[in-house]
Each structure stands twice: as structure tokens, then as C-alpha cells.
mmCIF file of C-alpha atoms in Angstrom:
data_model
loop_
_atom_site.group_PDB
_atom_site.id
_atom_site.type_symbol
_atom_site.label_atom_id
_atom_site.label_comp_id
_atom_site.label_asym_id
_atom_site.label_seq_id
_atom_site.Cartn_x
_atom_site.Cartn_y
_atom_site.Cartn_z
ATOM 1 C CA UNK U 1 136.671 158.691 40.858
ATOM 2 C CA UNK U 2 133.738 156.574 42.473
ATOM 3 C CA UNK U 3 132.409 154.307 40.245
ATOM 4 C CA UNK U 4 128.316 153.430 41.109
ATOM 5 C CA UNK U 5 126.706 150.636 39.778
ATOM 6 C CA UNK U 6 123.081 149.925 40.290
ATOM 7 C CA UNK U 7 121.625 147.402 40.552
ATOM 8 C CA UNK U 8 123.553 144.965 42.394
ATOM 9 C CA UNK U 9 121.367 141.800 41.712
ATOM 10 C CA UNK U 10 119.677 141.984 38.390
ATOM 11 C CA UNK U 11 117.181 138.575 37.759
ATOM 12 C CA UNK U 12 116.082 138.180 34.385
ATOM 13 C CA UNK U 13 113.793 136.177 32.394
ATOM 14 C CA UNK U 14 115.720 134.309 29.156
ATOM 15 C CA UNK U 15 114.611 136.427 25.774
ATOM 16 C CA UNK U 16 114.003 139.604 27.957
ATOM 17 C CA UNK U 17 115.815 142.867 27.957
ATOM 18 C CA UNK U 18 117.740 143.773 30.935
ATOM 19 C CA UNK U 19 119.567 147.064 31.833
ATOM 20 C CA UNK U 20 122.146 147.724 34.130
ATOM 21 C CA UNK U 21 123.160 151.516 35.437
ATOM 22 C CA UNK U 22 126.855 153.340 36.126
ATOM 23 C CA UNK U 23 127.561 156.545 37.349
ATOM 24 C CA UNK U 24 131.010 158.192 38.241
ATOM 25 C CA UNK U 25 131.722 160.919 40.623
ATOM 26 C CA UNK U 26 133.456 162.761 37.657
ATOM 27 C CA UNK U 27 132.817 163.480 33.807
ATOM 28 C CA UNK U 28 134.264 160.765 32.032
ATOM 29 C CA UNK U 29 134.008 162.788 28.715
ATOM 30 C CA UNK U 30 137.322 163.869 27.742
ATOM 31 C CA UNK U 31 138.115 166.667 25.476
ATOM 32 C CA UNK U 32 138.873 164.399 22.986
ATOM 33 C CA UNK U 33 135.593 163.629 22.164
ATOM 34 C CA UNK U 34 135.475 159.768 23.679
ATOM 35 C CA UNK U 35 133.691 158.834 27.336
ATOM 36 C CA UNK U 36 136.975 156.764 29.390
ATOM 37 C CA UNK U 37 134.407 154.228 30.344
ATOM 38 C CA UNK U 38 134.305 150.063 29.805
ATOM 39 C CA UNK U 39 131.886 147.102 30.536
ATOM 40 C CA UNK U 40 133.505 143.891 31.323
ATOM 41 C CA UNK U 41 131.285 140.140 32.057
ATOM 42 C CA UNK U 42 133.230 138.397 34.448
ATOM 43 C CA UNK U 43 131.422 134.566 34.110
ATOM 44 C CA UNK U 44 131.079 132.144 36.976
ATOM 45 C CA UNK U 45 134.747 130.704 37.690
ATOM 46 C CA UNK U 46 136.863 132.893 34.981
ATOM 47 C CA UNK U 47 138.312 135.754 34.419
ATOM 48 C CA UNK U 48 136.893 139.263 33.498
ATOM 49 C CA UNK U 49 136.130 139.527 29.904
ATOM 50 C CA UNK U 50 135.917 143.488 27.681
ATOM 51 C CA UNK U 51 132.281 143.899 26.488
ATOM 52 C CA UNK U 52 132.241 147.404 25.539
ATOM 53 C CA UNK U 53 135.105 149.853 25.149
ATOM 54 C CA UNK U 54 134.864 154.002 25.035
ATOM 55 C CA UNK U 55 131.665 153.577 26.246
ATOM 56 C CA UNK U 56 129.661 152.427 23.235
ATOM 57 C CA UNK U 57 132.023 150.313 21.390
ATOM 58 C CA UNK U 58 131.812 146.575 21.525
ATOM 59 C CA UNK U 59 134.907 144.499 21.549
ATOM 60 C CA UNK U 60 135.724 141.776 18.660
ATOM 61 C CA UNK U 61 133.658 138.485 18.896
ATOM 62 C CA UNK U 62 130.748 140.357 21.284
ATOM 63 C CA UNK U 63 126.968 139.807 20.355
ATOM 64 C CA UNK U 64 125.172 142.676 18.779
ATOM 65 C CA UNK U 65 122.678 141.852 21.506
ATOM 66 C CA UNK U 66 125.324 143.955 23.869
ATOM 67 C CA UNK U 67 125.135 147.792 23.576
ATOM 68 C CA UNK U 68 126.739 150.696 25.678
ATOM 69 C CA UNK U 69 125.519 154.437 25.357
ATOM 70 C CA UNK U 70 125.816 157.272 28.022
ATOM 71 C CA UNK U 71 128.123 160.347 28.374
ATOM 72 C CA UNK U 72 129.881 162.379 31.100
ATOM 73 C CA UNK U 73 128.650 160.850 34.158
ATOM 74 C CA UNK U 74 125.709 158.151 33.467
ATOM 75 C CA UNK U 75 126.265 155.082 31.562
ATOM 76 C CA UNK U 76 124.420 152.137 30.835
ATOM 77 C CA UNK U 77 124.857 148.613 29.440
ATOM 78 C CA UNK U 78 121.677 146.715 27.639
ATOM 79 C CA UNK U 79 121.041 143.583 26.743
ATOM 80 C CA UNK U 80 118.063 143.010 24.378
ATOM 81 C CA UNK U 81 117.423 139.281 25.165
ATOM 82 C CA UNK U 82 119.514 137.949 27.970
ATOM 83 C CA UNK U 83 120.369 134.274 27.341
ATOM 84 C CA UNK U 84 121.670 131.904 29.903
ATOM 85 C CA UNK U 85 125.213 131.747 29.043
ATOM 86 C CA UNK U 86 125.470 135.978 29.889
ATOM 87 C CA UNK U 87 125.073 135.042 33.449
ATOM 88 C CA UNK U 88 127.819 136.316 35.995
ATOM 89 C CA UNK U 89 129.086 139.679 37.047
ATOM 90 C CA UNK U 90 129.137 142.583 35.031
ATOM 91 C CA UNK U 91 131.690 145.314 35.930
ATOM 92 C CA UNK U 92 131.878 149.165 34.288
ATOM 93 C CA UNK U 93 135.579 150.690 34.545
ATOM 94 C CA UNK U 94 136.913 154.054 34.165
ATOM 95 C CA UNK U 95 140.258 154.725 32.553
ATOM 96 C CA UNK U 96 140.281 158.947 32.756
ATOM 97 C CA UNK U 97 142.831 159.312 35.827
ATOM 98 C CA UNK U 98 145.993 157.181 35.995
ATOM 99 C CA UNK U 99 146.974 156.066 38.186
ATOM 100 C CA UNK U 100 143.343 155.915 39.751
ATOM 101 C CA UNK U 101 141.587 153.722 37.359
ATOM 102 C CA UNK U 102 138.673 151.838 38.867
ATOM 103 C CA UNK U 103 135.520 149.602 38.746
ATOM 104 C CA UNK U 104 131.946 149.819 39.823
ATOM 105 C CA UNK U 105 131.277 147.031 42.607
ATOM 106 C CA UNK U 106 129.867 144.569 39.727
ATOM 107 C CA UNK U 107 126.193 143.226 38.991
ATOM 108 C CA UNK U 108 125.318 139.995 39.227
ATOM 109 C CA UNK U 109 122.745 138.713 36.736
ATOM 110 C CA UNK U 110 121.131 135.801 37.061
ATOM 111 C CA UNK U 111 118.919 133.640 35.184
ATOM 112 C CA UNK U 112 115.160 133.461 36.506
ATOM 113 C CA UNK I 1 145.260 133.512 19.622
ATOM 114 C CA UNK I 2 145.731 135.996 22.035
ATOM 115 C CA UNK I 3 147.184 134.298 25.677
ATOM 116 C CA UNK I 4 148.464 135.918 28.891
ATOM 117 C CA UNK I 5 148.953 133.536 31.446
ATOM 118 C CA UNK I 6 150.711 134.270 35.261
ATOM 119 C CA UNK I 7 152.269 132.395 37.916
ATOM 120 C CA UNK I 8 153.908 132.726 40.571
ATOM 121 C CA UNK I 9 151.158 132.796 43.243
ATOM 122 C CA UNK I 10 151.064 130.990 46.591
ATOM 123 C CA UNK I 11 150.963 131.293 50.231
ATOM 124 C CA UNK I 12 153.333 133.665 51.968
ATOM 125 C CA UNK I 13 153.767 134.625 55.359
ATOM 126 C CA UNK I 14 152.896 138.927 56.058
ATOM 127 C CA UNK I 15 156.069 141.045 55.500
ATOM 128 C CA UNK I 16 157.343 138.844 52.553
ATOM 129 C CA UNK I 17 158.034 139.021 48.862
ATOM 130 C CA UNK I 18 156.855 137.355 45.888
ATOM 131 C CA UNK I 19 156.967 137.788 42.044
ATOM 132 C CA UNK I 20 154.280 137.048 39.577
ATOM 133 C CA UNK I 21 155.392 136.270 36.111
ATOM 134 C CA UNK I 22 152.720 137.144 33.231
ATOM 135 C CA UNK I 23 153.682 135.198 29.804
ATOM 136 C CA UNK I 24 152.387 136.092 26.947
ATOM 137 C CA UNK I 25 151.225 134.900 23.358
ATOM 138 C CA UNK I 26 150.045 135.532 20.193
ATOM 139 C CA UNK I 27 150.634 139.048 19.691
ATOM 140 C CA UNK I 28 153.624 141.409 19.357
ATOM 141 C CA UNK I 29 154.440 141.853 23.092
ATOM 142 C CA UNK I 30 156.413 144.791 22.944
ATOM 143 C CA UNK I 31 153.601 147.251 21.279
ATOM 144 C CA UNK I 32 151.108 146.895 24.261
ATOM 145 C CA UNK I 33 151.218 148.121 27.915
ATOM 146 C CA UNK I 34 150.839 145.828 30.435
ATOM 147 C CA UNK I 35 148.093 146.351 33.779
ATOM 148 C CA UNK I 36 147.598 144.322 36.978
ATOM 149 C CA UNK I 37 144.192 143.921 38.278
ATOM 150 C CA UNK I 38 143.980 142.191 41.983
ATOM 151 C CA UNK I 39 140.261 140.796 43.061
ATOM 152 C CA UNK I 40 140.155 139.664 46.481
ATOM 153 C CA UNK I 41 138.342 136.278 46.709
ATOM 154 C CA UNK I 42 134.231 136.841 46.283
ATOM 155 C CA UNK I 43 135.417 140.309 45.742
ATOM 156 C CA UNK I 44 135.276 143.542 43.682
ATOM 157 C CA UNK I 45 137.960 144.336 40.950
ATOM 158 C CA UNK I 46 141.046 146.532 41.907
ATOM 159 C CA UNK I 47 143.476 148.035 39.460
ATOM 160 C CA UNK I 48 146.667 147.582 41.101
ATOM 161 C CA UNK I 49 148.993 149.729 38.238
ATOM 162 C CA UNK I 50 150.370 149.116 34.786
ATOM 163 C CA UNK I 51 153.623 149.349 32.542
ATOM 164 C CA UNK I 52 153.678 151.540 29.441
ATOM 165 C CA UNK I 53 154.809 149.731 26.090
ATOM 166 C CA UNK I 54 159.022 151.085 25.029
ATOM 167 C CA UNK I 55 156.879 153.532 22.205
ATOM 168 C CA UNK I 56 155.470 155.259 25.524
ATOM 169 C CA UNK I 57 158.872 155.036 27.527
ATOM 170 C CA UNK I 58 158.174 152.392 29.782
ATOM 171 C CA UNK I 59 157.261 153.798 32.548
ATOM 172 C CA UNK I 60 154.987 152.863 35.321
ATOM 173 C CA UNK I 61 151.996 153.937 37.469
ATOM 174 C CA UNK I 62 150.544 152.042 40.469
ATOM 175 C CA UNK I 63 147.267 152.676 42.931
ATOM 176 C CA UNK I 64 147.928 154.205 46.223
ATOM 177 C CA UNK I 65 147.307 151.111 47.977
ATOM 178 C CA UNK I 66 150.765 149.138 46.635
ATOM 179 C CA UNK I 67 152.472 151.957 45.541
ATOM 180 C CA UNK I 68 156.550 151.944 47.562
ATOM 181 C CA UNK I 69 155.799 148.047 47.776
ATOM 182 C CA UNK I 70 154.786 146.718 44.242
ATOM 183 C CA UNK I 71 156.870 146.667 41.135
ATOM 184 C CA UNK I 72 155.918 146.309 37.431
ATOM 185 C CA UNK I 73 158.981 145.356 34.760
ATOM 186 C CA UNK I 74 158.885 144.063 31.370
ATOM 187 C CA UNK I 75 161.224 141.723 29.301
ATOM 188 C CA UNK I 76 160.170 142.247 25.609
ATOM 189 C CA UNK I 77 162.407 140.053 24.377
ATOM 190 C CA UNK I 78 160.528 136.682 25.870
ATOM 191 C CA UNK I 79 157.467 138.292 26.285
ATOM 192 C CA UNK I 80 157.268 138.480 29.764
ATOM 193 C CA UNK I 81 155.700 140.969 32.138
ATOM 194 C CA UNK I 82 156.463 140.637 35.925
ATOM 195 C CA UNK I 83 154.510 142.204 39.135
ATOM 196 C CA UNK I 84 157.478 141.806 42.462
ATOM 197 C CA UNK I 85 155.400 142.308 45.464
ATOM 198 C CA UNK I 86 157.181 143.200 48.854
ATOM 199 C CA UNK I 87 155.870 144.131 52.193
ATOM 200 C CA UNK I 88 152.887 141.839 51.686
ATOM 201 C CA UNK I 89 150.344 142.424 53.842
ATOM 202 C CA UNK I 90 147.130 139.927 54.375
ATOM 203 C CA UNK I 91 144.906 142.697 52.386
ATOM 204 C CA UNK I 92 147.020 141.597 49.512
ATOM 205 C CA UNK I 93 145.559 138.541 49.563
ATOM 206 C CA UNK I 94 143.847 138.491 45.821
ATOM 207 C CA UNK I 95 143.596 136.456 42.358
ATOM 208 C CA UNK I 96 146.151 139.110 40.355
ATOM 209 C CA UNK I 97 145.198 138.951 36.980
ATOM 210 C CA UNK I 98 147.730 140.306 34.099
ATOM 211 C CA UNK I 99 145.621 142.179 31.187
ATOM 212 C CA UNK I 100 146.942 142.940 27.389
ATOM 213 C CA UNK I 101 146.876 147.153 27.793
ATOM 214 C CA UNK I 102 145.361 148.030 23.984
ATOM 215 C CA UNK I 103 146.205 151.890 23.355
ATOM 216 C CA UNK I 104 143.252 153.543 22.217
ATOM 217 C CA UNK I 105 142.245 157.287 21.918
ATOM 218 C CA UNK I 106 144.795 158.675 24.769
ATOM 219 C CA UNK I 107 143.722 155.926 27.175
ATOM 220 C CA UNK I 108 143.816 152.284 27.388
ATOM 221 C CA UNK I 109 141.167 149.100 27.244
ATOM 222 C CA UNK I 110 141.919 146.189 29.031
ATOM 223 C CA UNK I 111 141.459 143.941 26.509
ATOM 224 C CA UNK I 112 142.378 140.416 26.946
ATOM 225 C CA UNK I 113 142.971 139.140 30.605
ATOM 226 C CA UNK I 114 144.502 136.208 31.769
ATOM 227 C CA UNK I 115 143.218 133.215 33.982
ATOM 228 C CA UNK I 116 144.455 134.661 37.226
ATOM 229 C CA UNK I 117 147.048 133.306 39.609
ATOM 230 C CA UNK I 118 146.355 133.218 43.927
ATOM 231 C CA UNK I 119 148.206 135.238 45.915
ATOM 232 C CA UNK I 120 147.250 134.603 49.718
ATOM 233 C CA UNK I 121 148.933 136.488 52.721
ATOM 234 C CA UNK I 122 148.637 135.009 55.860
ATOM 235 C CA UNK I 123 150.576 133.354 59.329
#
């Protein structure tokens, strides 16, 4: 499954909204109800970090300001206000095939 | 706290082995799967495979691209997860990152990673 992110570079003005895209080459809706889809924030110089899980679901300690939404084969990650300290890479991931699991090419956001 | 942190990385010449230890804290080892996730240096994220939790047998899955040369174990018992890597190859060369595999609704999230360790391949 190709995983499409878009855009690639995403500037962005502190207190604005920003919006980034994902698309797979494959439904990622499975029967059970639940899109096999995650965000992850990978900041400058650590390690990747879950923002949203089953599509829509945000992980423990994440700012309400982070929301997920889309089904089948478009996704999309918003941020109401960006602040400074969401800058870095953000990465979506699809978990429907093992052993094929794999990532969109990330999107860099960066503070204006 | 949750805490997953690997070793084990260095410099190692094409055609050799090396294992990557992932130790973990904080949480009841044995109930979560374990995954691998390689990114090559100012790179892209690659899932490299992942080993089930005992409840789910054990058992393994890797991606194409290590699969025959990579090798995912588990010792519950000091909460250690291992990744032995033979037949490197200088496309290897990656931070491998070791990731807490959360079982949720027939699939798994990826939910706490650890810092990363430097694996680099080369003459």
C-alpha cells in the first residue's frame, strides 16, 4: 500500500490552522468498522511520537488542538492553531497489511 | 513511565552481523508486541517487522527488504526485545528505532518509541 502525503513543506503562521493530506493506494477501512491509519510528529532531533491512532483517535497527553478524520482512502490531520513547539515532521502510517505496514514520506512544518 | 531504549548500533563492514538490544520499562513487557522501524539518516520511516506478544504466539513478520537476513526474538523475562541483523548491506545503514506494539481493534499502534540507536554499513 502507497502511502501519499501532500504537502511536503507546510509554512505556517503561529495561532493559524494548518492541514496536512494522506491518501493510500488501498481502503484502509476494515470490516471491523475502524480506518488502519496513524499520525505520528517526529520533532527536530528525536524520535517519532503517536498523535492520532485509528484514524481519529488522539493518543494520551496530545492537545485537543490535534484532530484526525477521513475514511477508506483520504485522511487528514488538523491543527487549529499551530504553535511553535509542533514544528518537525509529521508522518501518517498504515497498519492494514502485515507484513507491509508503511508511512507517507512525512511533512515538514515549519514556523513562519 | 513508559521507556524503550536500544543499543547495539555501530559501524560494520558490508556482509556482517550485528544485534540490537531494545530494553524496556515501565510496563508489563510480556503483554505487548514489539516492531522495528529503520529511518535512514535525513530519511523517510521504514517498518522493518515486528514480534507478536506470547498471548498472540510469538511469532514474527518482517518487510521484504530484510526478510532471510533480519531476526526479531524476545526475552520476557528481562524485558528485552532483540533485532540480529546479518548480511548487512550499506542500504541498511539507518537509526533502528524499537516501538511498544499496543494491540488495538485487530491491528496495532505504535505507541511509544524509543530514542533510536545508529546502525551504519560501510568499508
Amino acid at each position: 500500500i502507497v502511502m501519499t502525503q501532500s504537502p511536503l513543506s507546510l509554512p505556517v503562521t503561529p495561532g493559524e490552522p494548518a492541514s496536512i493530506s494522506c491518501r493510500s493506494s488501498q481502503s484502509l477501512l476494515h470490516s471491523n468498522g475502524y480506518n488502519y491509519l496513524h499520525w505520528y510528529l517526529q520533532k527536530p532531533g528525536q524520535s517519532p511520537q503517536l498523535l492520532i491512532y485509528l484514524g481519529s483517535n488522539r493518543a494520551s497527553g496530545v492537545p485537543d488542538r490535534f484532530s484526525g478524520s477521513g475514511s477508506g482512502t483520504d485522511f487528514t490531520l488538523k491543527i487549529s492553531r499551530v504553535e511553535a513547539e509542533d514544528v518537525g515532521v509529521y508522518y501518517c502510517m498504515q497498519v492494514l497489511q502485515i507484513p507491509t505496514y508503511s508511512f507517507g514520506q512525512g511533512t515538514e512544518l515549519e514556523i513562519k | 513511565e513508559v521507556q524503550l531504549v536500544e543499543s547495539g548500533g555501530g559501524l560494520v563492514q558490508p556482509g556482517q552481523s550485528l544485534r540490537l538490544s531494545c530494553t524496556a520499562a515501565g510496563f508489563t513487557f510480556g503483554d505487548y508486541a514489539v516492531h522495528w522501524v529503520r529511518q535512514a539518516p535525513g530519511k523517510g520511516l521504514e517498518w522493518v517487522g515486528f514480534i507478536r506478544s506470547k498471548t498472540y504466539g510469538g511469532t514474527t513478520e518482517y518487510a521484504a527488504s530484510v526478510k532471510g537476513r533480519f531476526a526479531i526474538s524476545r526475552d520476557d523475562s528481562n524485558s528485552i526485545a532483540y533485532l540480529q541483523m546479518n548480511s548487512l548491506k550499506t542500504e541498511d545503514t539507518a537509526f533502528y528505532y524499537c516501538i511498544r506494539g499496543f494491540a488495538v481493534a485487530g491491528t496495532y499502534s505504535l505507541d511509544y518509541w524509543g530514542q533510536g540507536t545508529l546502525v551504519t554499513v560501510s568499508s
